[in-house]
Short mmCIF file of C-alpha atoms in Angstrom, two decimals:
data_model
loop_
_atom_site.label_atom_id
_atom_site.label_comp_id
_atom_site.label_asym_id
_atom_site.label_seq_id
_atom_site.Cartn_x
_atom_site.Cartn_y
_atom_site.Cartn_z
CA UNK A 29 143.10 -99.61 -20.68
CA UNK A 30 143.75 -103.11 -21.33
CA UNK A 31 147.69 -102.84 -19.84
CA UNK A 32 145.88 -101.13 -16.65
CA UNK A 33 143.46 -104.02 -16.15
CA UNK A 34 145.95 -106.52 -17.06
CA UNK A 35 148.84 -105.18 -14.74
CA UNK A 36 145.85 -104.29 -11.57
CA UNK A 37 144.93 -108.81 -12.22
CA UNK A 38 148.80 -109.63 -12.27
CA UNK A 39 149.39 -107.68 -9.19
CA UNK A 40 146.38 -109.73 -7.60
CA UNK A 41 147.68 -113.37 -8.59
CA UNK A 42 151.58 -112.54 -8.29
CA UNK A 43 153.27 -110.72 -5.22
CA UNK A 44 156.02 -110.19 -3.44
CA UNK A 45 156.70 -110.98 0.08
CA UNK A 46 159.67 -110.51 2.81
CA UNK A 47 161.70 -113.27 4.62
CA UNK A 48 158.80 -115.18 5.86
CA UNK A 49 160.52 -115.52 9.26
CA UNK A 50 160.66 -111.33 9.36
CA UNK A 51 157.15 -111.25 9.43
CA UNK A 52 154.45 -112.44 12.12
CA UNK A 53 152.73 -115.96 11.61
CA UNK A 54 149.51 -114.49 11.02
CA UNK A 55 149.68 -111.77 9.15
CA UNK A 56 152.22 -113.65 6.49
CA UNK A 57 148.86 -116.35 6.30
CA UNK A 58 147.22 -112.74 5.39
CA UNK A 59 148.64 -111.51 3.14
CA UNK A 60 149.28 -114.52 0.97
CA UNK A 61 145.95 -116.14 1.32
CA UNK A 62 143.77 -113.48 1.56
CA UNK A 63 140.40 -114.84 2.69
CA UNK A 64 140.97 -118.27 1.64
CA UNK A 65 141.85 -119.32 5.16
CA UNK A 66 138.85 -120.83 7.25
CA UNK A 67 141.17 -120.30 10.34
CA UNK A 68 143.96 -118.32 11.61
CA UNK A 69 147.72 -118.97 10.55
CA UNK A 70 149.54 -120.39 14.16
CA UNK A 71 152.56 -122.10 12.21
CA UNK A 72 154.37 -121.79 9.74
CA UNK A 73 157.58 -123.79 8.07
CA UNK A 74 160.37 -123.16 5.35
CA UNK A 75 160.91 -126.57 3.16
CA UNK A 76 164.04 -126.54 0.99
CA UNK A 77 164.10 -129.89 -1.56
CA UNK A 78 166.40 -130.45 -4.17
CA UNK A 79 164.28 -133.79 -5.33
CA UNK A 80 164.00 -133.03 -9.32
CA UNK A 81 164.58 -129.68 -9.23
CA UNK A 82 165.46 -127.20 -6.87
CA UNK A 83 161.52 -126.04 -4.52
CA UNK A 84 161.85 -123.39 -1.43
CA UNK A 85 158.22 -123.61 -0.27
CA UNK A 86 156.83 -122.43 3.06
CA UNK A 87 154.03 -124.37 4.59
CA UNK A 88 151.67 -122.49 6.35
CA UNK A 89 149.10 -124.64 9.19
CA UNK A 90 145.54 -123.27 10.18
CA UNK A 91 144.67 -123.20 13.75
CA UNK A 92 142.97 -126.87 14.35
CA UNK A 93 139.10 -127.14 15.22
CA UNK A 94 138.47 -129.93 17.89
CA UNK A 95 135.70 -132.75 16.24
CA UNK A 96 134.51 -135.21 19.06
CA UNK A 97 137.66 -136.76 19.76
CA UNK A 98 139.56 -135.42 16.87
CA UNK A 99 141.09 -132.22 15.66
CA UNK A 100 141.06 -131.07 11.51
CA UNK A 101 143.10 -128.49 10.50
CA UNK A 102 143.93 -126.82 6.58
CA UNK A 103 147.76 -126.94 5.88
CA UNK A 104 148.81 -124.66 2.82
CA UNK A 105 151.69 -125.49 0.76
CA UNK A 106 153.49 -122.00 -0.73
CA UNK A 107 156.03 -122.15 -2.91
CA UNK A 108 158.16 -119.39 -3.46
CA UNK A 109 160.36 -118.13 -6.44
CA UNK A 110 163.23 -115.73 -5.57
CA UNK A 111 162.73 -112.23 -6.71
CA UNK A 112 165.91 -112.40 -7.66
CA UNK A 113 167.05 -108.75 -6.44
CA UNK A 114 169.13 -109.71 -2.96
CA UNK A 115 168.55 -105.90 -1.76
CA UNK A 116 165.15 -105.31 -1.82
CA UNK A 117 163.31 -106.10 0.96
CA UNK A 118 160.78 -108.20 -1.07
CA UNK A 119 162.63 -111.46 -1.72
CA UNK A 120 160.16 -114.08 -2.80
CA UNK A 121 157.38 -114.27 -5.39
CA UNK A 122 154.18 -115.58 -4.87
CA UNK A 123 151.95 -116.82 -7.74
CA UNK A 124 148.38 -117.22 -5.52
CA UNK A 125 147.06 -119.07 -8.64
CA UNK A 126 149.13 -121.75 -9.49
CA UNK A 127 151.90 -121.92 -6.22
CA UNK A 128 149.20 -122.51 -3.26
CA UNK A 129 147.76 -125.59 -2.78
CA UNK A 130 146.09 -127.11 0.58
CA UNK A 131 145.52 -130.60 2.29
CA UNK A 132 143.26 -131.46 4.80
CA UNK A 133 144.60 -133.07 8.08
CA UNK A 134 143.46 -135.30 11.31
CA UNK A 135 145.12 -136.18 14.75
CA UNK A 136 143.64 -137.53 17.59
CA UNK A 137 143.20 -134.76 20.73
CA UNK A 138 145.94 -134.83 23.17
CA UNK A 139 145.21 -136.70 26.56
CA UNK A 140 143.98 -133.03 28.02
CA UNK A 141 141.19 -133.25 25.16
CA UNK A 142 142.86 -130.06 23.44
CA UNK A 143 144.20 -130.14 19.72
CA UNK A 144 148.03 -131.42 19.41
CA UNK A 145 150.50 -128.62 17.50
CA UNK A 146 152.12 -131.41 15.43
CA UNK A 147 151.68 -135.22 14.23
CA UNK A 148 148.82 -134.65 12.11
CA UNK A 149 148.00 -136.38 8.98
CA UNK A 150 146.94 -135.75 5.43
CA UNK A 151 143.38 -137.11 4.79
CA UNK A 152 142.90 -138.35 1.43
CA UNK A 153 140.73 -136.32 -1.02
CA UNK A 154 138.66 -139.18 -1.59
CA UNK A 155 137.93 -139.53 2.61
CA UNK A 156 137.49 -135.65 3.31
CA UNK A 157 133.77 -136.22 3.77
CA UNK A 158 133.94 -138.90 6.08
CA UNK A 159 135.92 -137.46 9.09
CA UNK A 160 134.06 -139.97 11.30
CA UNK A 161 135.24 -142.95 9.74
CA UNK A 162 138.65 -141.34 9.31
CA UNK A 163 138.74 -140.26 12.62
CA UNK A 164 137.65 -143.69 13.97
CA UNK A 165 140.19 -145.82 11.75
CA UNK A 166 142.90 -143.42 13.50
CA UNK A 167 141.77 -144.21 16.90
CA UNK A 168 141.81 -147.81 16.09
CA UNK A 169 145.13 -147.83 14.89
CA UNK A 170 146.84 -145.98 18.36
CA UNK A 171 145.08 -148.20 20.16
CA UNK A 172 146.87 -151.10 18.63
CA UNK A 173 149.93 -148.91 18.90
CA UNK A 174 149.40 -148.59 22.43
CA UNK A 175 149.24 -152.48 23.53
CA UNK A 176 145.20 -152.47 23.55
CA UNK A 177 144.79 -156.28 23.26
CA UNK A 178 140.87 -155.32 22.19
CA UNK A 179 141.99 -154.78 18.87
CA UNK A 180 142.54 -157.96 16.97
CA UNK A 181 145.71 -157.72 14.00
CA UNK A 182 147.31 -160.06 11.88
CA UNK A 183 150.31 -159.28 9.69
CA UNK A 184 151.48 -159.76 6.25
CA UNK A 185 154.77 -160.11 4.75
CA UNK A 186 154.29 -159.82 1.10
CA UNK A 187 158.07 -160.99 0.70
CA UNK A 188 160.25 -163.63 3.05
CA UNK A 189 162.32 -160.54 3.88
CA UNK A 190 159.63 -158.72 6.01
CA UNK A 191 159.00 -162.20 7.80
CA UNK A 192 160.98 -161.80 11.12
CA UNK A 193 159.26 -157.92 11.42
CA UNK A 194 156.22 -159.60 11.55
CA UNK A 195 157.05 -162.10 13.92
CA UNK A 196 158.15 -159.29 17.10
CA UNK A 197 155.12 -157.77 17.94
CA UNK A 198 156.67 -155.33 20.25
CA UNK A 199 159.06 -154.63 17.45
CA UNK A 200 156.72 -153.53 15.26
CA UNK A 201 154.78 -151.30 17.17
CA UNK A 202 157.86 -149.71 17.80
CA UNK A 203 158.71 -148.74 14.83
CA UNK A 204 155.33 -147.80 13.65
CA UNK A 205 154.96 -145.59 16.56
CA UNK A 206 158.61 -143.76 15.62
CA UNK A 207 156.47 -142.47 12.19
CA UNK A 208 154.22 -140.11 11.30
CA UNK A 209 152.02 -142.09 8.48
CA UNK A 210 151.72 -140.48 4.88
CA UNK A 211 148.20 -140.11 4.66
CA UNK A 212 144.94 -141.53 5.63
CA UNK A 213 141.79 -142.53 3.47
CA UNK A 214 138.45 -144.47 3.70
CA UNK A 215 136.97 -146.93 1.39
CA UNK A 216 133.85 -148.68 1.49
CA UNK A 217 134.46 -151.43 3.70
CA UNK A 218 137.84 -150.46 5.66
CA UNK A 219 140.54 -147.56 6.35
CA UNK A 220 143.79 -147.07 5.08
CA UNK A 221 146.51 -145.61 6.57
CA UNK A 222 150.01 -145.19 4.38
CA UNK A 223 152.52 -145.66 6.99
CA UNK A 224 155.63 -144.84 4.81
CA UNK A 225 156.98 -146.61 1.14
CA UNK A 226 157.48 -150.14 2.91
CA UNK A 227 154.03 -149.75 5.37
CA UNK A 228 150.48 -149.94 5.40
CA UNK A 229 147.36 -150.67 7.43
CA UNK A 230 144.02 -151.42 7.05
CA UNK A 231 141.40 -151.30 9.57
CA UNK A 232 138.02 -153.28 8.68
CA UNK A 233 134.65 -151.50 9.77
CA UNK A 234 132.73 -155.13 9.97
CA UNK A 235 133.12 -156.31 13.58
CA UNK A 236 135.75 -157.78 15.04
CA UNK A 237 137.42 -154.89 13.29
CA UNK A 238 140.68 -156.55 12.06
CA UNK A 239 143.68 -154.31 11.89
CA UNK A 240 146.24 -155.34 9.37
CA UNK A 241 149.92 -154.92 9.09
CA UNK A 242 151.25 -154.74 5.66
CA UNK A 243 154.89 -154.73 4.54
CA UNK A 244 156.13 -154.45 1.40
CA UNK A 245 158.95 -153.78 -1.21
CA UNK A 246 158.49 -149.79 -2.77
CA UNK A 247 156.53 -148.93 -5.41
CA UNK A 248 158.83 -148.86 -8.26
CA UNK A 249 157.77 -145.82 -10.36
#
């Protein structure tokens, strides 16, 4: 009896699945996550990585719910193990328990008001409460992207080499614009967006709001 019960709880954490691009959006968000999705499955995305070791994952993105001027969405983060057995039709492994993990993400609405399909960002665990502050630290930050001279920025070079990026404005906002930032997060008295390894900015909630541009060297692990 105890094989029975131990093979029926195996089969519930560990299963099998096709191709993921052989099977609809939706239903694939089905039948790996079960009811754990607050939304329904629109996208979905194979990741290959060979940093470390070898990861096939397939990232799976919740239809986003509009917030004021904002939309939030659930992104889930699959990864899959080859079944090993190239002619069955079930070629990946699935462990639900320890191989799905999810992030919470932002983006500004489009200018039609409706929720973008892409260029969202990860919102810090610490910040997933406060979607209004993370939402308006977001808004701040394209509108400094955008040429709004309301928003008042200074920028710091933390090293002589990052001197002249500070120095062209237009520059700047150029290439900050070309990236999608890391994540997003909220403290007590400002927001924080990670741009990329060399980036950063921080938006102060005491009036006149100050935006700040800081680059930097990469965090040597």
């Amino acid at each position: 009896m105890d094989a029975v019960i131990s093979s029926a709880i195996l089969s519930a954490i560990l299963i099998a699945i096709p191709e993921p691009s052989a099977v609809p959006t939706e239903e694939l968000g089905e039948l790996i996550l079960e009811e754990r999705a607050s939304q329904p499955i629109v996208s979905q995305e194979l990741r290959h990585s060979q940093i470390f070791r070898p990861l096939t994952a397939i990232v799976l993105n919740e239809q986003a719910v509009r917030q004021g001027a904002s939309c939030r969405r659930t992104q889930w983060l699959v990864r899959l193990t080859p079944t090993g057995n190239t002619n069955e039709t079930k070629v990946w492994w699935v462990d639900r328990k320890k191989g799905v993990h999810s992030q919470s993400q932002i983006a500004l609405t489009d200018p039609s008001g409706e929720c973008p399909t892409e260029g969202y960002i990860q919102i810090s665990d610490q910040a997933g409460a406060d979607s209004e502050r993370v939402a308006w630290g977001l808004d701040r930050y394209h509108a400094f992207l955008n040429g709004e001279e309301t928003t008042p920025y200074r920028c710091v070079a933390e090293e002589e080499l990052f001197l002249d990026a500070c120095s062209d404005l237009e520059a700047l906002r150029s290439r900050l614009s070309e990236k999608t930032p890391v994540y997003i997060n909220s403290y007590s008295q400002r927001v924080r967006i990670k741009i990329d390894s060399m980036s950063d900015v921080e938006i102060d909630f005491a009036s006149p709001h100050h935006l700040t541009v800081k680059l930097h060297r990469p965090a040597i692990f």
